[in-house]
PDB file of C-alpha atoms in Angstrom:
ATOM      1  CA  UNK A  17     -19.731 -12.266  28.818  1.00 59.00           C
ATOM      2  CA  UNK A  18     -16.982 -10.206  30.463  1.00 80.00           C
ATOM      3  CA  UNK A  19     -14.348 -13.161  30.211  1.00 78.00           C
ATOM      4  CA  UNK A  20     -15.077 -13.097  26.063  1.00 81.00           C
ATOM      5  CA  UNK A  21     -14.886  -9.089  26.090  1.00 79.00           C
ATOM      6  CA  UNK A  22     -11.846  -9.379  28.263  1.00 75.00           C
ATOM      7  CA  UNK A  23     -10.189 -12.046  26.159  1.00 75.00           C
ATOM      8  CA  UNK A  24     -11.641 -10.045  22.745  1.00 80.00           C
ATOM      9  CA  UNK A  25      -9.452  -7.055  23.929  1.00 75.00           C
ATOM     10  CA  UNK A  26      -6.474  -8.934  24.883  1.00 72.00           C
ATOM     11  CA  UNK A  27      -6.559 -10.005  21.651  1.00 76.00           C
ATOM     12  CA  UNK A  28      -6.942  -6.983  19.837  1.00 79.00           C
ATOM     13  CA  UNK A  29      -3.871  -5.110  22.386  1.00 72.00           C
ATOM     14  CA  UNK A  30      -1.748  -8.130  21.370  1.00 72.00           C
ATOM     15  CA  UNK A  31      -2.419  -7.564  17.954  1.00 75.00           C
ATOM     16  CA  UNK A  32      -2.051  -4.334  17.514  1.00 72.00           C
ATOM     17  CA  UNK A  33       1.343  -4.629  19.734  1.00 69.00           C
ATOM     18  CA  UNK A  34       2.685  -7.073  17.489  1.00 72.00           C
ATOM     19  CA  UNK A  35       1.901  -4.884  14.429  1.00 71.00           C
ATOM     20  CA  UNK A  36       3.626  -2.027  15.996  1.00 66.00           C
ATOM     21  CA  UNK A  37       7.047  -4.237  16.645  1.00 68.00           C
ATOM     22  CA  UNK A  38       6.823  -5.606  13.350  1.00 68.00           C
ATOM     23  CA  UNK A  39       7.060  -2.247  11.714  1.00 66.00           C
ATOM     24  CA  UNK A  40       9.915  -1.222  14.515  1.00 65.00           C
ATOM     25  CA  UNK A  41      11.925  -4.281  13.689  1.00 64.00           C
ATOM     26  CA  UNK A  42      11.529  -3.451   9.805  1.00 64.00           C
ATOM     27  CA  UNK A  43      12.929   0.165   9.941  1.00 63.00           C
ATOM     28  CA  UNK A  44      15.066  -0.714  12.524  1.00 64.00           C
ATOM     29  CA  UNK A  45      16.916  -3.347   9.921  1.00 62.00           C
ATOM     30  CA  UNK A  46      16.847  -1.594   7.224  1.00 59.00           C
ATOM     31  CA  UNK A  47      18.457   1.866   8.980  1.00 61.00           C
ATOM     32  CA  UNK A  48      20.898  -0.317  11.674  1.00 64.00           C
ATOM     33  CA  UNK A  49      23.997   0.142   9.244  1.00 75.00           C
ATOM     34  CA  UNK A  50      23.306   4.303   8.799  1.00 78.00           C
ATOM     35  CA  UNK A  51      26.363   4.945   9.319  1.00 80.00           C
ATOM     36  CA  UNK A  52      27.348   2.649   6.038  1.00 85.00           C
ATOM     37  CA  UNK A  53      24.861   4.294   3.757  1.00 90.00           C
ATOM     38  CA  UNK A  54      26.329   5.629   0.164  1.00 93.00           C
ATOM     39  CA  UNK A  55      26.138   9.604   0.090  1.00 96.00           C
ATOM     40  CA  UNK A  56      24.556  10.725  -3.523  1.00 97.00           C
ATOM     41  CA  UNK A  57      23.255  14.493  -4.877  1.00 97.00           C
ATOM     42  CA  UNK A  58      19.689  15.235  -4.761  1.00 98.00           C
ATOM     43  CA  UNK A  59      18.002  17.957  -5.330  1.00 98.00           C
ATOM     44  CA  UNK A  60      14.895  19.623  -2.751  1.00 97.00           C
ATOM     45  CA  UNK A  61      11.960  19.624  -4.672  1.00 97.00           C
ATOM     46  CA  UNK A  62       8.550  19.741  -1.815  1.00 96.00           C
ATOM     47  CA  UNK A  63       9.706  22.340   1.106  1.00 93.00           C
ATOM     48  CA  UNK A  64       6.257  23.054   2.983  1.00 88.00           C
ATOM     49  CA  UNK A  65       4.580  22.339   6.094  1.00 83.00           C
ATOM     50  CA  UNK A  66       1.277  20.666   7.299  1.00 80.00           C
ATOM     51  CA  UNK A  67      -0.206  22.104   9.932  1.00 79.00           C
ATOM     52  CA  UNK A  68      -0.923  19.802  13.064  1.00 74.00           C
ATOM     53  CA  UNK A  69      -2.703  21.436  15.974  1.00 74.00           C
ATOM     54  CA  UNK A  70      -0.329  23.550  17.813  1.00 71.00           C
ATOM     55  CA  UNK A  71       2.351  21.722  15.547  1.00 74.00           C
ATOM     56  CA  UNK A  72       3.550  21.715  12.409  1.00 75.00           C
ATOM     57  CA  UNK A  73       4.571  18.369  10.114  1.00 77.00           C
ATOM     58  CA  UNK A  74       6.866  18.497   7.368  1.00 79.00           C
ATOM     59  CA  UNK A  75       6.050  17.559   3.862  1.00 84.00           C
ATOM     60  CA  UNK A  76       9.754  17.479   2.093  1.00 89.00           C
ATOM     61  CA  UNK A  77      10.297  15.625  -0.947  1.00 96.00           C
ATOM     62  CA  UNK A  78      13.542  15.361  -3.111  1.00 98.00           C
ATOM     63  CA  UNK A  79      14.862  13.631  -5.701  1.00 98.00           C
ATOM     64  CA  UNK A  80      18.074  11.752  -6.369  1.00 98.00           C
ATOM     65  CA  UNK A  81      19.437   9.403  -8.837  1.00 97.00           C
ATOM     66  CA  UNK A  82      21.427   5.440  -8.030  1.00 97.00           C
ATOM     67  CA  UNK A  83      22.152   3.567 -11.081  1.00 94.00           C
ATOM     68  CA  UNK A  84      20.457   5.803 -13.391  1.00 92.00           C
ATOM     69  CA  UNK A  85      17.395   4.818 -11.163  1.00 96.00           C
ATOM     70  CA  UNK A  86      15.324   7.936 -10.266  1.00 97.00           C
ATOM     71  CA  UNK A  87      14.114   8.090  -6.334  1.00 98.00           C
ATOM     72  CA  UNK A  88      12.083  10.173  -4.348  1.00 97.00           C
ATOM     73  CA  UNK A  89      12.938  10.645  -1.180  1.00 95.00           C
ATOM     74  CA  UNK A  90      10.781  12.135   1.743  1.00 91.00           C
ATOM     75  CA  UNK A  91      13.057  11.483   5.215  1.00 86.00           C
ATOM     76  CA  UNK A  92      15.108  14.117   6.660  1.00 86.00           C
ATOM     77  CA  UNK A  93      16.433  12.112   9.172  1.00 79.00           C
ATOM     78  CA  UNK A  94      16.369   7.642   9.948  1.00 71.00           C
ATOM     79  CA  UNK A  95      13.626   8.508  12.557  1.00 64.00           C
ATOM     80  CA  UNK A  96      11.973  11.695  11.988  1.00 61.00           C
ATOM     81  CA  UNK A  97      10.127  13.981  14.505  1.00 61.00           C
ATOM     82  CA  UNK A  98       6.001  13.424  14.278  1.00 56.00           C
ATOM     83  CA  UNK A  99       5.660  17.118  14.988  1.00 55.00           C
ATOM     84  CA  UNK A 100       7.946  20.395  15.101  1.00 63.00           C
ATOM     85  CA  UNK A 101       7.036  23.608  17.058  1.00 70.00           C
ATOM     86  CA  UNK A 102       7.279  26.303  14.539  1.00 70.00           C
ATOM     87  CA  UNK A 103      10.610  27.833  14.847  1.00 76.00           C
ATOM     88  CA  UNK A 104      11.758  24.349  14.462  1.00 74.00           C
ATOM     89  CA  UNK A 105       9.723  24.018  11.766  1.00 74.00           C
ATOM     90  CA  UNK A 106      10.873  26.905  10.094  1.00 78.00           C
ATOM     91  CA  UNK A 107      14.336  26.374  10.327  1.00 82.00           C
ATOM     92  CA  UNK A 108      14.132  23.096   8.395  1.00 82.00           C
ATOM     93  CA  UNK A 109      12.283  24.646   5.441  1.00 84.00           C
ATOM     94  CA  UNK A 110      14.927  27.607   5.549  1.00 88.00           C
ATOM     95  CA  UNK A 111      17.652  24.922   5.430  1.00 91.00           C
ATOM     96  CA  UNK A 112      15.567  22.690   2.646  1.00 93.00           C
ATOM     97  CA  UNK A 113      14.602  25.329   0.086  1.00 95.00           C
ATOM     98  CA  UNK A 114      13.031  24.029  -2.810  1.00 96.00           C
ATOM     99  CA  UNK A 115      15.813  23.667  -5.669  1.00 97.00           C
ATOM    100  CA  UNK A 116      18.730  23.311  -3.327  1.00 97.00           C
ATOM    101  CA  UNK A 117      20.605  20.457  -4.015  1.00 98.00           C
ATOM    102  CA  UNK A 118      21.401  18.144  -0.988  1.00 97.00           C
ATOM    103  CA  UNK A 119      23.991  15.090   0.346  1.00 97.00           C
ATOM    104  CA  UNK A 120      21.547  11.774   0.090  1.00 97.00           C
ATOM    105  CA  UNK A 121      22.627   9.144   1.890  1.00 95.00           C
ATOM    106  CA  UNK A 122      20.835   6.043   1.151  1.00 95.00           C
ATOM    107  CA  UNK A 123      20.682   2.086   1.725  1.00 90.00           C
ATOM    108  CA  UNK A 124      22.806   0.516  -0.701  1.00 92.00           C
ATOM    109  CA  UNK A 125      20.447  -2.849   0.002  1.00 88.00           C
ATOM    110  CA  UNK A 126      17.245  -0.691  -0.465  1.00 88.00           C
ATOM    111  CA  UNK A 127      17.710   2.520  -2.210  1.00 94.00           C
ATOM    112  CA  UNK A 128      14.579   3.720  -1.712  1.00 93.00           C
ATOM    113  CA  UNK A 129      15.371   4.155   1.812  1.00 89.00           C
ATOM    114  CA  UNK A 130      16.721   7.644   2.020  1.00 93.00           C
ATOM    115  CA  UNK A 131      17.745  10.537   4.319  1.00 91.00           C
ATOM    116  CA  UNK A 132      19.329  13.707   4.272  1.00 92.00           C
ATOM    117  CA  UNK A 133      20.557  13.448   7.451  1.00 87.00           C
ATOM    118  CA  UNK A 134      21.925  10.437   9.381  1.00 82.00           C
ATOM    119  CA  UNK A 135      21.492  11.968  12.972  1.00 72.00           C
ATOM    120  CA  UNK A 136      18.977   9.984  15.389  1.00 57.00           C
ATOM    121  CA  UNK A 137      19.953   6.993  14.350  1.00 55.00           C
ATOM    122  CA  UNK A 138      19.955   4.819  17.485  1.00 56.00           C
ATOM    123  CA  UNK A 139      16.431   6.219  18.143  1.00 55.00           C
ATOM    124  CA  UNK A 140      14.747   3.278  16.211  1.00 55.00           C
ATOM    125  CA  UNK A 141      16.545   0.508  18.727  1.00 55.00           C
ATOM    126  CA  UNK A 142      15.099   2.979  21.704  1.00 59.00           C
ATOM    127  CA  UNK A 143      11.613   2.366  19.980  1.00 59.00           C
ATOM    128  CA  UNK A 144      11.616  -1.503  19.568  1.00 56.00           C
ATOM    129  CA  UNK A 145      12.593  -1.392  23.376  1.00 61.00           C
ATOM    130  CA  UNK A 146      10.030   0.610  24.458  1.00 63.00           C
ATOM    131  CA  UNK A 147       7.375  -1.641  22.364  1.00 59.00           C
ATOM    132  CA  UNK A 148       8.885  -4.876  23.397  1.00 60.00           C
ATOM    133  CA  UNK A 149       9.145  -3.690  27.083  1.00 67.00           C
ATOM    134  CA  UNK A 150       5.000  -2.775  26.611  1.00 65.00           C
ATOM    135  CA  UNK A 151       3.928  -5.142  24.878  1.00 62.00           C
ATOM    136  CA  UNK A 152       5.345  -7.623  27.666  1.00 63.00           C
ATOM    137  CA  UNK A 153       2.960  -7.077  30.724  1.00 65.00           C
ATOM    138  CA  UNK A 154      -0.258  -8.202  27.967  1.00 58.00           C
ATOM    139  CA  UNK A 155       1.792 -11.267  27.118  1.00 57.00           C
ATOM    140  CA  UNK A 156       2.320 -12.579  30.549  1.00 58.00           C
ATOM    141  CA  UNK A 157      -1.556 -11.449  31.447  1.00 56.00           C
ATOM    142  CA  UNK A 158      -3.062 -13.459  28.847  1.00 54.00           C
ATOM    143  CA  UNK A 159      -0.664 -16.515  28.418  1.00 54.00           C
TER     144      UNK A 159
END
């Protein structure tokens, strides 16, 4: 019974790892070329914050036009923070007030894909290490 609940797990881990890569690899192709995104106006239209514990997350929204296609865009940056401490916090609302219009740069392949900033870039390829590197020691266990 322990070698099925130990093989049922391994399973599950491996799963789960491979789920979390997959997503990785996705953002981290469609944000690799950033720095070759197509800047656009937009306009801020959601400035607010969620609280989250001791933290706060942001819940931005704006809007911007490509091709006479209207977008809504909800990334600050390629990788955002999960959580800001509150001066943080309040700092990005003071710099994204509601009505301001703002530089979007977004994916000419995918123009959905949107940010407002193009700082932390590289983070994403720092991510898909750190899952590939973890996701390793389960693969050698089990196989």
């Amino acid at each position: 019974m322990n070698m099925l609940l130990t093989i049922l797990v391994s399973v599950i881990a491996i799963g789960l790892g491979c789920a979390l890569v997959y997503g990785a690899w996705a953002i981290y192709t469609s944000t690799k070329n950033v720095n070759n995104w197509v800047m656009t106006q937009g306009v801020i239209t959601k400035s607010s914050l969620k609280p989250a514990g001791a933290a706060f997350l942001p819940d931005m929204e704006y809007q911007y036009f490509v091709s006479d296609a209207e977008y809504t865009g909800t990334f600050v940056t390629v990788v955002p923070e999960l959580f800001y401490k509150t001066k943080v916090a309040e700092g990005l609302l003071a710099e994204y007030p509601v009505g301001k219009d703002v530089d979007v740069f977004y994916n000419p392949e995918f123009p959905y894909r949107a940010v407002l900033e193009k700082k932390n870039a590289n983070r994403m390829a720092v991510v898909l290490i750190i899952l590939l590197t973890s996701l390793a020691p389960f693969l050698v266990g089990v196989f």
